[in-house]
Tab-separated table of C-alpha atoms in Angstrom:
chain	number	residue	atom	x	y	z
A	1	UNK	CA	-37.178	129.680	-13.614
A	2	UNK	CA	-37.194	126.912	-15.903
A	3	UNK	CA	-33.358	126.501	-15.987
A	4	UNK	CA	-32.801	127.038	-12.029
A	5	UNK	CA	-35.344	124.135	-11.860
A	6	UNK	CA	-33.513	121.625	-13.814
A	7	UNK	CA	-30.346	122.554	-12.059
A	8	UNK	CA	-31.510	121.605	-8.369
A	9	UNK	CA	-32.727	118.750	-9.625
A	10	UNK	CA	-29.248	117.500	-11.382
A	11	UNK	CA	-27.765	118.194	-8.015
A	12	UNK	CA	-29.861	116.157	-5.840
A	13	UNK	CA	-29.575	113.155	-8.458
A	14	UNK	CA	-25.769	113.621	-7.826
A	15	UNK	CA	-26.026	113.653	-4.094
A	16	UNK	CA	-28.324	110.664	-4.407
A	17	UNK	CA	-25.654	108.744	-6.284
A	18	UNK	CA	-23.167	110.231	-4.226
A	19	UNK	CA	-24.871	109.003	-1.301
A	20	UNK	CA	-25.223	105.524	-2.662
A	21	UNK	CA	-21.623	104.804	-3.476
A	22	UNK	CA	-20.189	105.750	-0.516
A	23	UNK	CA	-22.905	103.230	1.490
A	24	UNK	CA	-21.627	100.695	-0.726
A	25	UNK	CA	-18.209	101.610	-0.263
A	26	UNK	CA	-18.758	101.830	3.620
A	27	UNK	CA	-20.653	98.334	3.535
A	28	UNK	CA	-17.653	96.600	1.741
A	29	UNK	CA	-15.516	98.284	4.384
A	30	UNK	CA	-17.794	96.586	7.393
A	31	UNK	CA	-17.504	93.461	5.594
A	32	UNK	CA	-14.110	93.033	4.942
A	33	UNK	CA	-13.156	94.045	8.569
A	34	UNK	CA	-16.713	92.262	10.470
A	35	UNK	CA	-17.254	89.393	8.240
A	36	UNK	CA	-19.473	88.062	10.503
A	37	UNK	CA	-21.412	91.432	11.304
A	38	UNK	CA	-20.862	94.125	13.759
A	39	UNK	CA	-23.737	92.393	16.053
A	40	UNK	CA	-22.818	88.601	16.323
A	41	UNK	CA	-24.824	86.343	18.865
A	42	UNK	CA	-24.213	83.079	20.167
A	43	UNK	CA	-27.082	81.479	19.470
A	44	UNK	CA	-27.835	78.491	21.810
A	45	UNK	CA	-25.694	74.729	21.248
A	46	UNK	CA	-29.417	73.266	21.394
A	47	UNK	CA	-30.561	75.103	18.711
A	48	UNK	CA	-27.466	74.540	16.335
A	49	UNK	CA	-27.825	70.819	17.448
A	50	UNK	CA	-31.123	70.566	16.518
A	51	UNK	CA	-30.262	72.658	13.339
A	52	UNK	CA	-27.773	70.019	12.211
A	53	UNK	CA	-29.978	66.947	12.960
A	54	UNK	CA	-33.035	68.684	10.896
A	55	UNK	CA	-30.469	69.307	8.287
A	56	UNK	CA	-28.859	65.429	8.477
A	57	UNK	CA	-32.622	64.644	8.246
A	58	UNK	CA	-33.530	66.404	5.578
A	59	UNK	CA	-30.498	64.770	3.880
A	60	UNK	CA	-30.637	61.138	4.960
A	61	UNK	CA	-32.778	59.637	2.406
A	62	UNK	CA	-30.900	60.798	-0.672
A	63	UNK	CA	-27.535	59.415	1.337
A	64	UNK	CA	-28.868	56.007	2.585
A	65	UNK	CA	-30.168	55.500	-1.365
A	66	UNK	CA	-27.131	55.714	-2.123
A	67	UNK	CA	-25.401	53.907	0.211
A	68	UNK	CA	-27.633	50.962	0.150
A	69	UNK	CA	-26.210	51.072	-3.795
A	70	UNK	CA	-22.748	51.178	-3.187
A	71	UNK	CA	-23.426	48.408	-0.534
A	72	UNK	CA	-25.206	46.024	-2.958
A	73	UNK	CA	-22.692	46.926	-5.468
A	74	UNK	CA	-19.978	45.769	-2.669
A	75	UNK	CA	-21.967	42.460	-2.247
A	76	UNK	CA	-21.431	41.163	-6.024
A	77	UNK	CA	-17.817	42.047	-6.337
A	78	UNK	CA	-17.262	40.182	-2.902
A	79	UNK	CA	-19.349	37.252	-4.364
A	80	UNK	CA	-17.523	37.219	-7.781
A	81	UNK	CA	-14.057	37.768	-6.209
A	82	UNK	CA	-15.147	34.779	-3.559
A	83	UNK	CA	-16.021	32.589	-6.242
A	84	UNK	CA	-12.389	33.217	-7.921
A	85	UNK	CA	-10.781	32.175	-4.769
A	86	UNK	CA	-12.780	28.907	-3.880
A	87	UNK	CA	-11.461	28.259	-7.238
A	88	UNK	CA	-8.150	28.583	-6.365
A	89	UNK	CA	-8.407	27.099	-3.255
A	90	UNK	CA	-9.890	23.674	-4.855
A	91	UNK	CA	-6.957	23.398	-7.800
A	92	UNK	CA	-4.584	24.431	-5.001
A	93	UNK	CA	-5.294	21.641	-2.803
A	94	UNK	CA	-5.344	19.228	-5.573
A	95	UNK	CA	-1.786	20.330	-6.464
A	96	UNK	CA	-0.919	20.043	-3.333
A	97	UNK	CA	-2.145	16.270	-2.913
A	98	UNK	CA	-0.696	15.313	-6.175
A	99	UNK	CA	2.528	17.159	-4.833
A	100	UNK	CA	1.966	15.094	-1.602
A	101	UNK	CA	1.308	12.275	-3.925
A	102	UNK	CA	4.557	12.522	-5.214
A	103	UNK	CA	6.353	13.397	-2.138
A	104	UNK	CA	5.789	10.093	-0.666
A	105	UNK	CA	6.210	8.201	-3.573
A	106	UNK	CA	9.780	10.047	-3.644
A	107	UNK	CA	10.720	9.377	-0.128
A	108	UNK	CA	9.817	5.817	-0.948
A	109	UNK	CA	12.256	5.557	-3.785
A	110	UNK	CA	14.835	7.376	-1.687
A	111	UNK	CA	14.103	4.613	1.063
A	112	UNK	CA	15.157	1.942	-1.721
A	113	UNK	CA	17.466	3.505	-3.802
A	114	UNK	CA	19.249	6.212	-1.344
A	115	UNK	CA	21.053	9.406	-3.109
A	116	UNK	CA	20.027	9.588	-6.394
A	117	UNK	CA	22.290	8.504	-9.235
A	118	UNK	CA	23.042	9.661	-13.538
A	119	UNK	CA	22.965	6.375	-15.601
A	120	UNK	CA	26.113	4.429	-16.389
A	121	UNK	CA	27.421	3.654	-19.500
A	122	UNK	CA	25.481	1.223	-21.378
A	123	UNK	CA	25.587	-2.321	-20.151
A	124	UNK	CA	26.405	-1.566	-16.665
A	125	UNK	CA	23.188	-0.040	-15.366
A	126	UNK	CA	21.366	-2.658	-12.774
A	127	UNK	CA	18.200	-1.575	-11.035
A	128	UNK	CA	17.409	-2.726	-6.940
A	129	UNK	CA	15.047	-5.041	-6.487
A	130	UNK	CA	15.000	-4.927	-2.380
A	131	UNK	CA	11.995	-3.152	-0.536
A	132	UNK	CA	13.053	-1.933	2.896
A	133	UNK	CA	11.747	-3.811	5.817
A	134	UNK	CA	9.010	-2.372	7.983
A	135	UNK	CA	9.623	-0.869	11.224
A	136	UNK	CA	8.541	-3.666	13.827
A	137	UNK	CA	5.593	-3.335	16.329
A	138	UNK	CA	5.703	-5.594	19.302
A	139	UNK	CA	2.053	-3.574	20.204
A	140	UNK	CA	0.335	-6.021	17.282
A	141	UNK	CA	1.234	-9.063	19.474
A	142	UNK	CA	3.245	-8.988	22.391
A	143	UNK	CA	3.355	-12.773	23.415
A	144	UNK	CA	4.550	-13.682	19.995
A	145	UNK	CA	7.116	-11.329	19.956
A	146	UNK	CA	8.598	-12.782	23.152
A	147	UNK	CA	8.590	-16.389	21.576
A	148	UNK	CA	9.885	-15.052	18.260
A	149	UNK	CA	12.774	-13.265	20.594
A	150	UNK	CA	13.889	-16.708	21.678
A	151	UNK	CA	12.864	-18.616	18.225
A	152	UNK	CA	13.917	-17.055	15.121
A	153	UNK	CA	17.648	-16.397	14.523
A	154	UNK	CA	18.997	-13.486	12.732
A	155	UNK	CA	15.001	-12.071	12.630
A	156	UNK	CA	13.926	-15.671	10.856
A	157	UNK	CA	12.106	-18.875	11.010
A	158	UNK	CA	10.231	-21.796	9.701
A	159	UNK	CA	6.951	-21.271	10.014
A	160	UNK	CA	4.175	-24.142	9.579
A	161	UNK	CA	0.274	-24.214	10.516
A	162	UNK	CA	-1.081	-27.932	11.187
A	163	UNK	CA	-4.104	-29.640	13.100
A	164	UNK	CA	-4.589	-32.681	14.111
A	165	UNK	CA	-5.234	-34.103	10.533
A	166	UNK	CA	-1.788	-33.810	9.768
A	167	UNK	CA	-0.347	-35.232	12.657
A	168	UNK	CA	2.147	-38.239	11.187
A	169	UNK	CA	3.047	-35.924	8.336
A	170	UNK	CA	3.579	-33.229	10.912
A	171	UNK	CA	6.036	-35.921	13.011
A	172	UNK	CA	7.954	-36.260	9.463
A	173	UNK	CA	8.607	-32.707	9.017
A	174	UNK	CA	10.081	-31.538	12.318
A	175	UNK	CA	12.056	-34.756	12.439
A	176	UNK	CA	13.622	-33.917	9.260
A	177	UNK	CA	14.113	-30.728	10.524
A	178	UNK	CA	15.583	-31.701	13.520
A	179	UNK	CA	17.873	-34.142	11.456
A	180	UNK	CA	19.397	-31.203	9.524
A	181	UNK	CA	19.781	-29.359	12.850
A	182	UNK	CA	17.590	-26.364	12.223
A	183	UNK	CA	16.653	-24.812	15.499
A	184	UNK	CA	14.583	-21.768	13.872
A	185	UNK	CA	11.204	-23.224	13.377
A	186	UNK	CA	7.565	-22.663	14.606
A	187	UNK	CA	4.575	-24.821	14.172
A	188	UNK	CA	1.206	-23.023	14.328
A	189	UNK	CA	-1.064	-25.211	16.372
A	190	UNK	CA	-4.771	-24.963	15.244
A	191	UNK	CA	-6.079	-27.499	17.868
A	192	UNK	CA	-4.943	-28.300	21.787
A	193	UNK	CA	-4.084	-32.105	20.521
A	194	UNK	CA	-1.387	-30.398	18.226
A	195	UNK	CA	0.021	-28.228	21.126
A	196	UNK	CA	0.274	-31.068	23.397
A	197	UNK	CA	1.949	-33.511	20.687
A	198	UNK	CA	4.549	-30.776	20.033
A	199	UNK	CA	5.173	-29.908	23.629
A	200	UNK	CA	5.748	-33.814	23.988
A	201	UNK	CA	8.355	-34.011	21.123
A	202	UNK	CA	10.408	-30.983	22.351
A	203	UNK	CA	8.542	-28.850	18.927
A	204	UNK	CA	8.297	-25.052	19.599
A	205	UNK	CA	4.965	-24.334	19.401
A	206	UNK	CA	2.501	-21.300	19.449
A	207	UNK	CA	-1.199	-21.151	19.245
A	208	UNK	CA	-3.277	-18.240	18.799
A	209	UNK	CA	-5.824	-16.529	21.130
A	210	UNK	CA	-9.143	-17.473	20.251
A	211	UNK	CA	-10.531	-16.479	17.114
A	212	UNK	CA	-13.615	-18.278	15.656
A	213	UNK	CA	-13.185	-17.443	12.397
A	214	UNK	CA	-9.747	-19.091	12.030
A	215	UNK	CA	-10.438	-21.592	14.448
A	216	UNK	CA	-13.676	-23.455	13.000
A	217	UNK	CA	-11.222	-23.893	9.812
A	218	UNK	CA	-8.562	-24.821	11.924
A	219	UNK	CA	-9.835	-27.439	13.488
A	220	UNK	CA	-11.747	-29.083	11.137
A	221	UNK	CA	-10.310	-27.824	7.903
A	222	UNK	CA	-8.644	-30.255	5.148
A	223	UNK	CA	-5.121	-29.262	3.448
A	224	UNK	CA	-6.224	-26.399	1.438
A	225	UNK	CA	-8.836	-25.222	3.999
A	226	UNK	CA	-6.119	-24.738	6.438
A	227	UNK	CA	-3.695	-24.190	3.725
A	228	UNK	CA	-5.703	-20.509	2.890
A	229	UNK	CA	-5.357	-19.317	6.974
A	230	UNK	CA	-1.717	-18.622	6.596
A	231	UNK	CA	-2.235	-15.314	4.841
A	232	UNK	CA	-4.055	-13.931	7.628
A	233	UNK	CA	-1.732	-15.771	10.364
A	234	UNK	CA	1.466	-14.681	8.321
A	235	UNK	CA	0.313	-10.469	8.837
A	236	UNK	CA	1.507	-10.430	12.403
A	237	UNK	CA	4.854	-11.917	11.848
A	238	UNK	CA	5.574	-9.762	9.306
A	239	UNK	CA	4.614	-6.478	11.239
A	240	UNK	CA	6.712	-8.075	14.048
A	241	UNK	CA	9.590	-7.371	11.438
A	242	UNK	CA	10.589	-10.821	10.837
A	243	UNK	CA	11.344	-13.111	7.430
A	244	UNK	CA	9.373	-15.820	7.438
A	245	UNK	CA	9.911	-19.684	5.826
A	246	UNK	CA	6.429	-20.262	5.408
A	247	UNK	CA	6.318	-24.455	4.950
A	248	UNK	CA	3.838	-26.663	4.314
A	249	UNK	CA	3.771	-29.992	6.466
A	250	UNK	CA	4.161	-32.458	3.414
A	251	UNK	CA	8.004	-31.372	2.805
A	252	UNK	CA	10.803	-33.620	4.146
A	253	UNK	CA	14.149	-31.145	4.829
A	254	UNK	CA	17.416	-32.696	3.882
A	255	UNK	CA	19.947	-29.366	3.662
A	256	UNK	CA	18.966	-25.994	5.931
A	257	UNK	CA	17.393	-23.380	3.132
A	258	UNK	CA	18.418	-20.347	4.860
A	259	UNK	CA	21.943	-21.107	3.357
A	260	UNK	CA	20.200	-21.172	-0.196
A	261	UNK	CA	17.987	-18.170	-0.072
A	262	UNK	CA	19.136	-14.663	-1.922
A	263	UNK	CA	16.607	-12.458	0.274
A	264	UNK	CA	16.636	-10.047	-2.640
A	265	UNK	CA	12.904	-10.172	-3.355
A	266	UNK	CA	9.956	-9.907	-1.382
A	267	UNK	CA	8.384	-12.896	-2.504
A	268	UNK	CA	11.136	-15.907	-2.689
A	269	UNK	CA	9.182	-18.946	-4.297
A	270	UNK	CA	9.343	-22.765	-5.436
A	271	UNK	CA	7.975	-23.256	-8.042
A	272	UNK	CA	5.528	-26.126	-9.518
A	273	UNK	CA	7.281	-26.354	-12.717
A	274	UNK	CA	9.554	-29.183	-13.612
A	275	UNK	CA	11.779	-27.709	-16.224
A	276	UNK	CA	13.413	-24.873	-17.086
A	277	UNK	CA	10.615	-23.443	-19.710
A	278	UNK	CA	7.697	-24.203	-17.004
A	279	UNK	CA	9.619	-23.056	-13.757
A	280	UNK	CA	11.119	-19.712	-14.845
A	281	UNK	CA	8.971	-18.552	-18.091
A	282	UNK	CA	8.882	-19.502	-21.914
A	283	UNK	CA	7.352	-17.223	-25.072
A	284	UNK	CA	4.818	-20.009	-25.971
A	285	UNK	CA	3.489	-18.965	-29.565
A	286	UNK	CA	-0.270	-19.418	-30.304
A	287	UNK	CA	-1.294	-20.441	-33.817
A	288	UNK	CA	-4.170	-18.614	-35.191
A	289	UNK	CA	-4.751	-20.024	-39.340
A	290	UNK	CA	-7.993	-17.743	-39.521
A	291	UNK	CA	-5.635	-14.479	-39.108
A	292	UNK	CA	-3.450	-15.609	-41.896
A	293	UNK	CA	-0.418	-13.754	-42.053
A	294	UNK	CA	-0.814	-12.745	-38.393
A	295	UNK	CA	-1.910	-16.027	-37.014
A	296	UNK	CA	0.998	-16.417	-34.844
A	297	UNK	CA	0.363	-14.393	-31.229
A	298	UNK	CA	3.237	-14.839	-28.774
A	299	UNK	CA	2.346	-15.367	-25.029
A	300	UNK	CA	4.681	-15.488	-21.897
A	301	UNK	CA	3.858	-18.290	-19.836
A	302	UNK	CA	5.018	-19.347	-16.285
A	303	UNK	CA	3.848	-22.216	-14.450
A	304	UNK	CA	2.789	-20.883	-10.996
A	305	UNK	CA	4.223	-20.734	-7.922
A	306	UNK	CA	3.869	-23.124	-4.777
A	307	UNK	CA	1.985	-21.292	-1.985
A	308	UNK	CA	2.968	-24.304	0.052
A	309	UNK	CA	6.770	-22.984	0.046
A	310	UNK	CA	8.069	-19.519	0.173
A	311	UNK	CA	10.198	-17.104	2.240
A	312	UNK	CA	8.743	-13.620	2.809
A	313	UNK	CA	10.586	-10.648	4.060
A	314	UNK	CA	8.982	-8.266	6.412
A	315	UNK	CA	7.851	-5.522	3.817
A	316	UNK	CA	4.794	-3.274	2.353
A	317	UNK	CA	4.391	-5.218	-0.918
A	318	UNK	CA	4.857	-8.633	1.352
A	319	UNK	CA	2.242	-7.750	3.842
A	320	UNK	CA	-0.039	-5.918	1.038
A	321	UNK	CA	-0.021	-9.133	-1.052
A	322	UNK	CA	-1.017	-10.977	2.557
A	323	UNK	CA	-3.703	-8.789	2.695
A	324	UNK	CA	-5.042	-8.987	-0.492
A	325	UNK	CA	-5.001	-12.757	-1.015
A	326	UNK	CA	-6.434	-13.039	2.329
A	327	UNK	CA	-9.463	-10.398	1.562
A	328	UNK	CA	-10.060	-12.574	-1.580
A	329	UNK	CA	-10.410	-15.737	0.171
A	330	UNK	CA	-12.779	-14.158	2.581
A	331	UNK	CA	-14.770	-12.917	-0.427
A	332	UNK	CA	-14.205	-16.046	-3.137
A	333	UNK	CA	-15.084	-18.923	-1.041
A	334	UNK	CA	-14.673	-21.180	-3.763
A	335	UNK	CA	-11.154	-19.942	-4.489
A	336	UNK	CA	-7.875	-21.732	-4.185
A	337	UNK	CA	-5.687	-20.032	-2.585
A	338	UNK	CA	-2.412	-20.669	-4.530
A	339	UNK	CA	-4.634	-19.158	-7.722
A	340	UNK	CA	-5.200	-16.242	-5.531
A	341	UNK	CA	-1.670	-15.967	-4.206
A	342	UNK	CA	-0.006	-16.158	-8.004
A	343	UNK	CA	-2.684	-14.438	-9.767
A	344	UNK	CA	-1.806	-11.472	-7.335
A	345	UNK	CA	1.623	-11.428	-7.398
A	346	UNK	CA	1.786	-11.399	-11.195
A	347	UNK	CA	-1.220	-9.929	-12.594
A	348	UNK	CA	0.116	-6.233	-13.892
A	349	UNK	CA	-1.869	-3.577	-13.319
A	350	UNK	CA	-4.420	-2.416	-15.731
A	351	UNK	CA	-7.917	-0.621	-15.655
A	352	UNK	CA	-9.787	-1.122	-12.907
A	353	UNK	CA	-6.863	-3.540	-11.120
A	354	UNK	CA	-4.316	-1.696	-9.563
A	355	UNK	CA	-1.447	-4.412	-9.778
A	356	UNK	CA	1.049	-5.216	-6.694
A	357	UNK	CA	4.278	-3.641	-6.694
A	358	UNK	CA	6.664	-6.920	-5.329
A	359	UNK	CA	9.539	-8.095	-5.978
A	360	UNK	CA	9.733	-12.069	-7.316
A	361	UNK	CA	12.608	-14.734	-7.280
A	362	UNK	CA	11.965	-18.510	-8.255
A	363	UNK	CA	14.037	-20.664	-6.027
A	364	UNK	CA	15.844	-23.293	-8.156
A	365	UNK	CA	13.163	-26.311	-8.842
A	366	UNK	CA	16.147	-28.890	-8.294
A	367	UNK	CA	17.257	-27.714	-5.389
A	368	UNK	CA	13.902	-26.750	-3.885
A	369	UNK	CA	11.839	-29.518	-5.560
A	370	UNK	CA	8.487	-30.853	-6.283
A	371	UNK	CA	7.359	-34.285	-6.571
A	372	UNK	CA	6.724	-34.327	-10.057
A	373	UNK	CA	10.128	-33.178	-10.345
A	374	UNK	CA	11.333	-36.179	-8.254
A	375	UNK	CA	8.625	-39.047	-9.218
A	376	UNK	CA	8.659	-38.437	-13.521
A	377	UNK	CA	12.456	-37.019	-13.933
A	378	UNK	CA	14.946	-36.988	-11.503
A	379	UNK	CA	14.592	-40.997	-10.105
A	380	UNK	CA	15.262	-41.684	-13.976
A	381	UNK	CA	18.541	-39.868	-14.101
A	382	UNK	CA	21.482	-41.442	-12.754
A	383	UNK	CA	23.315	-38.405	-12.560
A	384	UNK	CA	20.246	-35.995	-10.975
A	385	UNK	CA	19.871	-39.060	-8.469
A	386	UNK	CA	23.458	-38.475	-7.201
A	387	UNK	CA	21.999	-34.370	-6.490
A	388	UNK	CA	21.135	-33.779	-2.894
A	389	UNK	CA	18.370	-31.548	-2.857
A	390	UNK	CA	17.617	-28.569	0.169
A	391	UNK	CA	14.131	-30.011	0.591
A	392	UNK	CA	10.646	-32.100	-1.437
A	393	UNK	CA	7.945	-31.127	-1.370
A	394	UNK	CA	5.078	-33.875	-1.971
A	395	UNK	CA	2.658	-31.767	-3.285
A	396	UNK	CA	1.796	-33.360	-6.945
A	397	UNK	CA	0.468	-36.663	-4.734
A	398	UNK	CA	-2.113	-37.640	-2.711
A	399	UNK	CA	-0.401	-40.808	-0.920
A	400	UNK	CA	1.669	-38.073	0.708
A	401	UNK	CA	3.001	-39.864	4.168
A	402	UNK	CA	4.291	-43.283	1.967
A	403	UNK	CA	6.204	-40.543	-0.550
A	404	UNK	CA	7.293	-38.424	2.663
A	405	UNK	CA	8.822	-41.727	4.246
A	406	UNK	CA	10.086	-42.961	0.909
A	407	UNK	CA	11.975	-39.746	0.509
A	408	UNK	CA	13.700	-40.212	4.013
A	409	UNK	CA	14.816	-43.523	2.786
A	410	UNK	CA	16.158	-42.451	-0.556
A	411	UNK	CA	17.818	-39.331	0.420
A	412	UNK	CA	18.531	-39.947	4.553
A	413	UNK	CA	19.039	-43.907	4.733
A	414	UNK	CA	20.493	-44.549	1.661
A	415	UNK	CA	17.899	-46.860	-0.038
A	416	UNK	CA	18.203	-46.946	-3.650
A	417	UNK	CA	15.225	-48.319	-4.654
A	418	UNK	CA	12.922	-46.360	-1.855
A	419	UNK	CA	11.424	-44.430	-4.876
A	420	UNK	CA	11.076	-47.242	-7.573
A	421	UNK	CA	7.274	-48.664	-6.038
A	422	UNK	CA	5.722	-45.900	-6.991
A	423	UNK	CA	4.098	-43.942	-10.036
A	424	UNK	CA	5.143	-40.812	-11.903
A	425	UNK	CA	1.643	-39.380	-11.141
A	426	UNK	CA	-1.142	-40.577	-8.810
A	427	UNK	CA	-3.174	-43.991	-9.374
C-alpha cells in the first residue's frame, strides 16, 4: 500500500512539471510570434496624450535644472570669449590707424618723391626739397579768384597790405614797381582812402569783405600791427593755388625778383643778416671756464628772417606755418610777428612741440638787401656800390620815406652821394 502510494504521487509531481514546461514553452511561443499580446487595444490618442504630458511633467524639473546649468554655463564662455574679441577688436583698430597712419604719410612721400629709388653711390645721392602744391579752390573766395585770373602771371604776384598810414611810402613802392615794369602785383587795401588812391594811380587793388577783426587793425593799425594781418590774409591766396611775393611797403624795386627766385622751398626768405656768418648760419662757440675741460659748447646761430619779404608757394607746410603764426598772434598779443614767423619755421620738433615740416631758402642778402646792409657796408665799398641790387628793403630805419627816396636817387637817378647824409644806424 505503502509503495503504490509513493508511486502516484511521483507521477503527478511529473505531470505537474510536465505541465509547467510546456506553459512556459507555449508562452515563449505566444511571445515570440504576438509580441504585443494576442488581445491588443487601441487605447484612445487622448489618453496617450495625456500619458506623455504627465510623463514630460513628471520629468520637467530634473530637465529644466539642468538646462538652466548648461545655459548659465553658456553665458560665461560667451562673456569670456566676448571679452577676447573686444580685445582684438581695440589692438586691431589701432593697427589699423597706425597702418592708416602710415599710409598717408606714404602717399605723401610718393606725392614728393614719385617711384621709389635704391641709393647711389656715395657722393651722388641729393634729397628733394619741393612740397607739391595744393589743389586750388575757387569755393574759398570766388571774387579773388577772378582778379587773381587777370593779375598774377604764371599763378604769381606781388602781394602788399597798406592803409592809409602808409600812403607816400605806398606811392614809392608801386612806382618802383611800375619803373621795373612788373605788371603782377596786388595791394591789399585796409581802408576805402587806400582803394580810391590806387584806383586813381592805375594800382590793382582788392579789399576784403568786411571783417571786424582785421579791419579795426587795418585801419588804425601801425607797421607791425598791420604787418601781423598778412598771415591770416595770405591763407586764401594760397588755397587759391597761387605763389605769393608777399612785400612790405618800405622796399623800393630796382630788378623784377621773379627772375631771381629758385621756387625750390616753401618758404623763400631775405634775410636780416648782413654777412655771410649772420645771413646763412655760423657754429658760434660758447665759453664756459666753470666746466673746465668742457667749457666750450658749440651753438648754430642764424640771424632771422625778414617777415617783411618772402615768396611762398601754394603748399601744406606754407599754409600750416600761416596758420600757426597767425593762431599765435591771436593768442600772444604782445608778440612780434617776425619772432613768431622764424621761431616757427625753425624751431625742430621736440616734446610737447610738434615742429613744422617746410622747406627754407635764404635769398642772397646782396641781392635782396636790407638797410643795414646798404647804410653800414655796401655805400663804403666802391666795388659793392657798382652792384645793382633786385630790391631794399628799409627796414633797420625809422626815417623810412627820406631812405626810400634816397635809394631811388642812388640806384634809379644816378646820384652818387644820395646815400652819404645819412647814418649807419638811426639817430
Amino acid at each position: 500500500m505503502a509503495g503504490r502510494r509513493d508511486k502516484g504521487q511521483s507521477l503527478r509531481g511529473s505531470r505537474i512539471a510536465i505541465a509547467i514546461v510546456i506553459g512556459v514553452l507555449l508562452g515563449c511561443v505566444i511571445a515570440f510570434f504576438f509580441p504585443n499580446g494576442l488581445i491588443n487595444p487601441t487605447p484612445p490618442v487622448q489618453n496617450r496624450r495625456i500619458g506623455k504630458s504627465n510623463f514630460q511633467s513628471g520629468s520637467l524639473p530634473c530637465e529644466s535644472s539642468e538646462r538652466i546649468k548648461m545655459l548659465k554655463s553658456e553665458i560665461v564662455s560667451l562673456s569670456e570669449k566676448n571679452s577676447e574679441l573686444n580685445k582684438q577688436v581695440k589692438d586691431l583698430t589701432e593697427k589699423l590707424q597706425l597702418a592708416e597712419q602710415g599710409k598717408d604719410h606714404a602717399q605723401k612721400q610718393v606725392l614728393v618723391l614719385g617711384e621709389q629709388h635704391k641709393a647711389g653711390p656715395f657722393g651722388t645721392v641729393k634729397a628733394l626739397r619741393t612740397n607739391p602744391t595744393v589743389v586750388p579752390d575757387e569755393s574759398v573766395n570766388p571774387r579773388l579768384a577772378k582778379i587773381l585770373e587777370e593779375v598774377a602771371i604764371q599763378k604769381e604776384l606781388i602781394v602788399a597790405l597798406a592803409n592809409s598810414n602808409v600812403k607816400e611810402m605806398l606811392e614809392v613802392w608801386f612806382s618802383s614797381i611800375k619803373r621795373v615794369g612788373i605788371r603782377n602785383y596786388l595791394v591789399i587795401a585796409l581802408d576805402d582812402q587806400i582803394v580810391e588812391f590806387c584806383k586813381s594811380n592805375d594800382v590793382p587793388v582788392y579789399k576784403r569783405d568786411p571783417d571786424e577783426g582785421i579791419d579795426v587793425v587795418g585801419r588804425t593799425g601801425g607797421n607791425h600791427a598791420v604787418s601781423g594781418l598778412k598771415f591770416r590774409i595770405l591763407r586764401e591766396f594760397l588755397q587759391l593755388g597761387y605763389g605769393v611775393l608777399l612785400s612790405d611797403v618800405d622796399i623800393v624795386y630796382l630788378q623784377n625778383p621773379f627772375s631771381h627766385l629758385y621756387r625750390d622751398s616753401d618758404v623763400e626768405s631775405m634775410t636780416d643778416g648782413h654777412n655771410n656768418m649772420t645771413a646763412y648760419g655760423y657754429n658760434d662757440v660758447f665759453d664756459e671756464p666753470a666746466m673746465g675741460w668742457a667749457r666750450y659748447a658749440h651753438t648754430m646761430r642764424i640771424w632771422v628772417y625778414n617777415s617783411g619779404f618772402f615768396y611762398i608757394r601754394p603748399t601744406i607746410p606754407s599754409i600750416e606755418l600761416l596758420d600757426r603764426v597767425a593762431d599765435r598772434l591771436a593768442r600772444q598779443q604782445n608778440s612780434w610777428d617776425q619772432a613768431v614767423f622764424n621761431e616757427e619755421l625753425f624751431f625742430p620738433t621736440h616734446p610737447g612741440y610738434d615742429g613744422l615740416h617746410a622747406a627754407k631758402r635764404t635769398m642772397d642778402f646782396y641781392m635782396f638787401m636790407n638797410s643795414k646792409v646798404l647804410f653800414k657796408t655796401v655805400r663804403k665799398d666802391a666795388k659793392l656800390k657798382q652792384l645793382k641790387p633786385v630790391i631794399v628793403h628799409i627796414n633797420y630805419h625809422p626815417d623810412k620815406l627820406r631812405r626810400m627816396k634816397a635809394v631811388v636817387e642812388f640806384y634809379v637817378n644816378g646820384k652818387h652821394n644820395a646815400l652819404d647824409p645819412f647814418p649807419d644806424g638811426s639817430d
